[in-house]
Short mmCIF file of C-alpha atoms in Angstrom, two decimals:
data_model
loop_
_atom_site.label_atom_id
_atom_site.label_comp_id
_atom_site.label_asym_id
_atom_site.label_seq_id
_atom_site.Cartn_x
_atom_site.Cartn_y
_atom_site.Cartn_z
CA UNK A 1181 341.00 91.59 26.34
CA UNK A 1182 337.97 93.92 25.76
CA UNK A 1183 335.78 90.66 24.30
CA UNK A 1184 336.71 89.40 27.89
CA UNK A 1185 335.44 92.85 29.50
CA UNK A 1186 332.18 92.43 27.33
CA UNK A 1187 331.85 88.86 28.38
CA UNK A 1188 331.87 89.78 31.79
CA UNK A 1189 329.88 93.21 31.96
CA UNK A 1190 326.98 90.98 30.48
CA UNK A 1191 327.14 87.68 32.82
CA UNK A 1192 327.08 90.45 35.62
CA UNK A 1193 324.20 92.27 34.33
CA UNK A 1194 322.04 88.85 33.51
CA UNK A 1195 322.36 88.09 37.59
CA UNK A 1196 320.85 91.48 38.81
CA UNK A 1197 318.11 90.66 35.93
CA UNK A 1198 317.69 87.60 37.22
CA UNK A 1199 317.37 88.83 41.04
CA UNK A 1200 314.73 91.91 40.23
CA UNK A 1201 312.69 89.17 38.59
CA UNK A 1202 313.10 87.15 41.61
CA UNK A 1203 312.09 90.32 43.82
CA UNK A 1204 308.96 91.06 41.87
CA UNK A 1205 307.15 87.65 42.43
CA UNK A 1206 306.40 88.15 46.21
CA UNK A 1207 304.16 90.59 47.95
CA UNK A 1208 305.82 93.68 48.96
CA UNK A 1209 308.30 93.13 46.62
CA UNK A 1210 310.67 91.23 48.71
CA UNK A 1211 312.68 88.38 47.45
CA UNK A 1212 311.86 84.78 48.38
CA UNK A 1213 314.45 81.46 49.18
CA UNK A 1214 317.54 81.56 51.25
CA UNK A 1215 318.78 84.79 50.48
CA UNK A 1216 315.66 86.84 50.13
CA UNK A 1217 314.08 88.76 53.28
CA UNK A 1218 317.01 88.36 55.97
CA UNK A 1219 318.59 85.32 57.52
CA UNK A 1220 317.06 81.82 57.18
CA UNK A 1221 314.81 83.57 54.04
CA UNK A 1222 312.28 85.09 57.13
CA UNK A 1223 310.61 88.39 56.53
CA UNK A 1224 310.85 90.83 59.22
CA UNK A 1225 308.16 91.75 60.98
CA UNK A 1226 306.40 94.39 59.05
CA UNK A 1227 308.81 94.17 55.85
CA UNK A 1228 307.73 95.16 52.45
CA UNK A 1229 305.07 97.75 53.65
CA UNK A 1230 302.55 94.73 54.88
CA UNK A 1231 301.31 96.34 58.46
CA UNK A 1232 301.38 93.80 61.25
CA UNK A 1233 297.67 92.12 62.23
CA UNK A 1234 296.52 93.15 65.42
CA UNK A 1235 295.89 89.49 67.66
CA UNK A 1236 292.71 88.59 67.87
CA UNK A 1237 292.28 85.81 70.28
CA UNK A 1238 292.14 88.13 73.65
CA UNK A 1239 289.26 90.38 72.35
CA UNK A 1240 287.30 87.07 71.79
CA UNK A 1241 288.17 85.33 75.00
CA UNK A 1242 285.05 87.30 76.57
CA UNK A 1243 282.33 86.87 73.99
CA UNK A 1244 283.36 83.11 73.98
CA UNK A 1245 283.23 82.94 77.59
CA UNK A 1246 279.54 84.58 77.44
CA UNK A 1247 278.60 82.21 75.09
CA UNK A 1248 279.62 78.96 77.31
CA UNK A 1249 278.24 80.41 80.47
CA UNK A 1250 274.63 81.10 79.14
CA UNK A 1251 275.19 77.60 77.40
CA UNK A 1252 275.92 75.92 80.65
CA UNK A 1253 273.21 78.52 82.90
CA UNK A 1254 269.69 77.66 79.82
CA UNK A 1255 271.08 73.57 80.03
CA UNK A 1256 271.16 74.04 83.94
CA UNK A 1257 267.35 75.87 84.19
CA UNK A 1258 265.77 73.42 81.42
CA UNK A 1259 266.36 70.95 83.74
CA UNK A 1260 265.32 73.02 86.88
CA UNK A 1261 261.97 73.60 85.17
CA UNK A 1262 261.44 69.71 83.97
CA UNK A 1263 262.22 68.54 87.52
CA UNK A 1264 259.48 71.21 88.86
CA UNK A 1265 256.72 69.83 86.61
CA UNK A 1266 257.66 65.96 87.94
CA UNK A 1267 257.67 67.04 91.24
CA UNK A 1268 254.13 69.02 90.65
CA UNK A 1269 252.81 66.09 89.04
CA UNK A 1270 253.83 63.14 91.36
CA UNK A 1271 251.81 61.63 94.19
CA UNK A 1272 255.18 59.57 95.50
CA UNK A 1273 256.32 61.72 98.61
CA UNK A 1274 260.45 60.45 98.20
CA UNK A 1275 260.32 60.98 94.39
CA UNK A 1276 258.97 64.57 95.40
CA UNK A 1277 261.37 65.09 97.65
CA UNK A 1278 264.68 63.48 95.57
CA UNK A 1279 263.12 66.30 92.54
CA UNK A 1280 262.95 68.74 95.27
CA UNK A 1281 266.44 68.17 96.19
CA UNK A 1282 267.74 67.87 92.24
CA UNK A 1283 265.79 71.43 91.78
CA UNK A 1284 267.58 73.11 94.17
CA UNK A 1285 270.44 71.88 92.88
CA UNK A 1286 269.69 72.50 89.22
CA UNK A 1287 269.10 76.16 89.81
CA UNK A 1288 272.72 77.04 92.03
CA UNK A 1289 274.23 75.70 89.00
CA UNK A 1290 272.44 78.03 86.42
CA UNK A 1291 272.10 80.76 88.84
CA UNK A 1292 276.23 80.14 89.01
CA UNK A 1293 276.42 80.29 85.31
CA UNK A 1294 274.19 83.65 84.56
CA UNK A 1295 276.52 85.26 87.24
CA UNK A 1296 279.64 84.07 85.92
CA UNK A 1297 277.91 85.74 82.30
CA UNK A 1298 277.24 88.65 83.62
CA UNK A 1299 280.51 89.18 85.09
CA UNK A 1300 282.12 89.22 81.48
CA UNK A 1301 278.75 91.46 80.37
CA UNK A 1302 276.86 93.30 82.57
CA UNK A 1303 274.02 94.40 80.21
CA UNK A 1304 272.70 90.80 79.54
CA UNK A 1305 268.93 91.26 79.66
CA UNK A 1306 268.42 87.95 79.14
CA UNK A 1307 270.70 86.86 82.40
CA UNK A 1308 269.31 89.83 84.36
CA UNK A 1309 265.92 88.49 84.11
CA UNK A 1310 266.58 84.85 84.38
CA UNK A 1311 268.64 85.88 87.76
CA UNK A 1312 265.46 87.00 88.79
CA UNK A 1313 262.98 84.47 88.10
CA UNK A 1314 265.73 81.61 89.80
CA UNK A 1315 265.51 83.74 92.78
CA UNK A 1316 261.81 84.66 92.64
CA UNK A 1317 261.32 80.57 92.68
CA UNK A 1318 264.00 79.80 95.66
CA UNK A 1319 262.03 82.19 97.82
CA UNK A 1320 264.76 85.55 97.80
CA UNK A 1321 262.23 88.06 96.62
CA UNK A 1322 264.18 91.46 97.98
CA UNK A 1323 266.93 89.38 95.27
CA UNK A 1324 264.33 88.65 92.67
CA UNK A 1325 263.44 92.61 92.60
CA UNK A 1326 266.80 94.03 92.54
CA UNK A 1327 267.34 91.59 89.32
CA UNK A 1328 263.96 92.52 87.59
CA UNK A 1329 264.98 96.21 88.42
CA UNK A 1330 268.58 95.76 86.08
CA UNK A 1331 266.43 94.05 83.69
CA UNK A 1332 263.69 96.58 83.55
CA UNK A 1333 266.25 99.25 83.01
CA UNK A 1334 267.66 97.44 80.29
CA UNK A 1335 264.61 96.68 78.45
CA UNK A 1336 261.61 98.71 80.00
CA UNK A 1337 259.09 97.22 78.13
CA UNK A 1338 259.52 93.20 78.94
CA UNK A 1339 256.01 92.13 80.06
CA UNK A 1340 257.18 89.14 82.03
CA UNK A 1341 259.59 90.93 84.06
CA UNK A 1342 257.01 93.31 85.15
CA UNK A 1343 254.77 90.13 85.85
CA UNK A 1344 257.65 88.06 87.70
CA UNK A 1345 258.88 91.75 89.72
CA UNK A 1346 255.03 91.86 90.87
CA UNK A 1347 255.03 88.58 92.43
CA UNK A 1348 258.45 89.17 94.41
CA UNK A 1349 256.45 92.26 95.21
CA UNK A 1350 253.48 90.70 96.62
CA UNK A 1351 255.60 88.69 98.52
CA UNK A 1352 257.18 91.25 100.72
CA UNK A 1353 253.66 93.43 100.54
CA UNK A 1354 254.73 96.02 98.78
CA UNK A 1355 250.95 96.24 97.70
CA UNK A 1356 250.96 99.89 95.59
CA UNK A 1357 253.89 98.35 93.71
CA UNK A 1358 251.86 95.29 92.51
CA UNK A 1359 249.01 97.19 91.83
CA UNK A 1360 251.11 99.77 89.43
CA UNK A 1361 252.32 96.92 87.63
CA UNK A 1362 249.04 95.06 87.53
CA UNK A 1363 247.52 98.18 85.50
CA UNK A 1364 250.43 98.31 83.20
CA UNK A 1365 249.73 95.01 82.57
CA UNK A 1366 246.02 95.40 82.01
CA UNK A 1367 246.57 98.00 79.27
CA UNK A 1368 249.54 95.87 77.27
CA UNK A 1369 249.37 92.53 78.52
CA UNK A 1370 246.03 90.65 79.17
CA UNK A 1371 247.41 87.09 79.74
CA UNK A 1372 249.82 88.68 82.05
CA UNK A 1373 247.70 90.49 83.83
CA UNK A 1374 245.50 87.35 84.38
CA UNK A 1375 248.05 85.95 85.57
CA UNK A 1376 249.56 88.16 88.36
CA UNK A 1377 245.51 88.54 89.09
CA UNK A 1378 245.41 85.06 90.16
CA UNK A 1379 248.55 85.45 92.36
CA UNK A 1380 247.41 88.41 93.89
CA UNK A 1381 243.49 86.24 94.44
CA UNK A 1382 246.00 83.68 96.38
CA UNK A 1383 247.77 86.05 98.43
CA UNK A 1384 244.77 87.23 99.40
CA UNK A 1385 242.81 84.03 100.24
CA UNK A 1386 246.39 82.96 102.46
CA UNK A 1387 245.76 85.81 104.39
CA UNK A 1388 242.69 85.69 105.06
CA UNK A 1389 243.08 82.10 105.86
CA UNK A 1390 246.03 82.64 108.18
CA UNK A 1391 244.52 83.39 111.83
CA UNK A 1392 248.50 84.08 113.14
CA UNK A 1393 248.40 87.27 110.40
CA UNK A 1394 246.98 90.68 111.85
CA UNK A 1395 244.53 92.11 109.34
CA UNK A 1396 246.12 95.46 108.54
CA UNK A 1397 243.76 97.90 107.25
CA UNK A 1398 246.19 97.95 104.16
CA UNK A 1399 245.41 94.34 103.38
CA UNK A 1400 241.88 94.68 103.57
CA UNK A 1401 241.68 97.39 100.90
CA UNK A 1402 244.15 95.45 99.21
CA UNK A 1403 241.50 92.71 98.93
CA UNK A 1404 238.81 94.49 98.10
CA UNK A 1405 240.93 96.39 95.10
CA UNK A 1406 242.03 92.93 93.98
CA UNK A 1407 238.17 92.00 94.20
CA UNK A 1408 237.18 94.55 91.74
CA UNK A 1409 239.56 94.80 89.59
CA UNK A 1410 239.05 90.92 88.94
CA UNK A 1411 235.33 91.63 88.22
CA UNK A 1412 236.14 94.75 85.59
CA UNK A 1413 238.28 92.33 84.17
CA UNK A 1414 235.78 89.85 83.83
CA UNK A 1415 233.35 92.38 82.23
CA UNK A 1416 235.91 94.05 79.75
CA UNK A 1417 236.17 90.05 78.60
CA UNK A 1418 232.88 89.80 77.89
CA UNK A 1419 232.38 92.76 75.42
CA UNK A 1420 232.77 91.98 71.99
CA UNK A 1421 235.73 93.32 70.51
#
């Protein structure tokens, strides 16, 4: 009777050895198969002292939906700009008009795409500022100038913006803006400044030009700023450097 007792004291003791052993091979120290961990062999959520990972998917649903807009908006104003240049360089009236018409088209759908961007981000620089060069080259300048204004705020010292802003400016005649901004240009920016020089040289010519336009007093000293400015330009080019 006791070798019995033994017997089974020792077959008892080799199955608990057998389930620690069992219990030690998985991480937290929970036991595997179809008795380990709760019914079916499932671990509970957070069982064995393994925290619970936060989801990820919903904080990446906005940078992802960033990244498709500005993919969609820089595919949409590529093509804006190459239908420009064909329309520039053809002589055929309907293909300038059918480019004309694709344009137009071209740049609604990438200024719908940098809007839908910045609705998910509102500090994009680089969809502020391509907001306002679409709208400086439909025609909306008060539009263009409100968009160069959130992109100079964002990134004060972007050349072209201050460029593209002077030209919506000079549009709407808001003549001591452009000439701030022409200066600033001057002193950081040659190429730039050349540049808004010769759109501030054609404003001036159309208005001289156009007999339907009062010549304001402002205009005229506008002009004559313009004129000198263009030949200090001229003379700063010349010195050697």
């Amino acid at each position: 009777m006791k070798n019995i007792l033994l017997l089974v004291a020792a077959v008892a003791l080799c199955g608990l050895q057998v389930r620690i052993a069992d219990a030690q091979g998985m991480p937290g120290g929970m036991g595997g198969g179809m008795g380990g961990g709760g019914r079916g062999g499932q671990m509970p959520p957070g069982a064995g002292g393994m925290p619970d990972e936060p989801p990820t998917q919903t904080e990446d649903k906005p940078d992802v939906a960033v990244k498709k807009a500005l993919k969609a908006a820089n595919k949409a104003l590529d093509k804006a700009k190459a239908l420009e240049a064909d329309a520039a360089a053809t002589k055929d009236p309907d293909k300038k008009a059918k480019d004309m018409d694709r344009l137009s088209d071209q740049y609604n759908t990438a200024l719908d795409a940098f809007t839908e961007a910045l609705s998910h981000k509102s500090d994009l620089v680089e969809a502020w500022d391509q907001v306002g060069y679409i709208h400086l080259r439909q025609g909306a300048f008060r539009e263009a100038i409100d968009d160069y204004n959130h992109t100079l705020a964002l990134k004060p010292e972007l050349m072209e913006a201050i460029e593209h802003r002077a030209e919506a400016y000079l549009a709407v005649d808001h003549l001591d803006e452009v000439k701030i901004a022409y200066m600033d240009l001057y002193n950081h920016s040659p190429d730039l400044a050349a540049q808004l020089m010769a759109a501030m040289q054609k404003w001036v010519a159309a208005r001289q030009a156009d007999s339907s336009t009062p010549h304001s007093a402002d205009a005229e000293a506008f002009a004559k700023w313009v004129s000198d400015r263009d030949g200090i330009a001229k003379q700063t080019a010349s010195l050697p450097h």
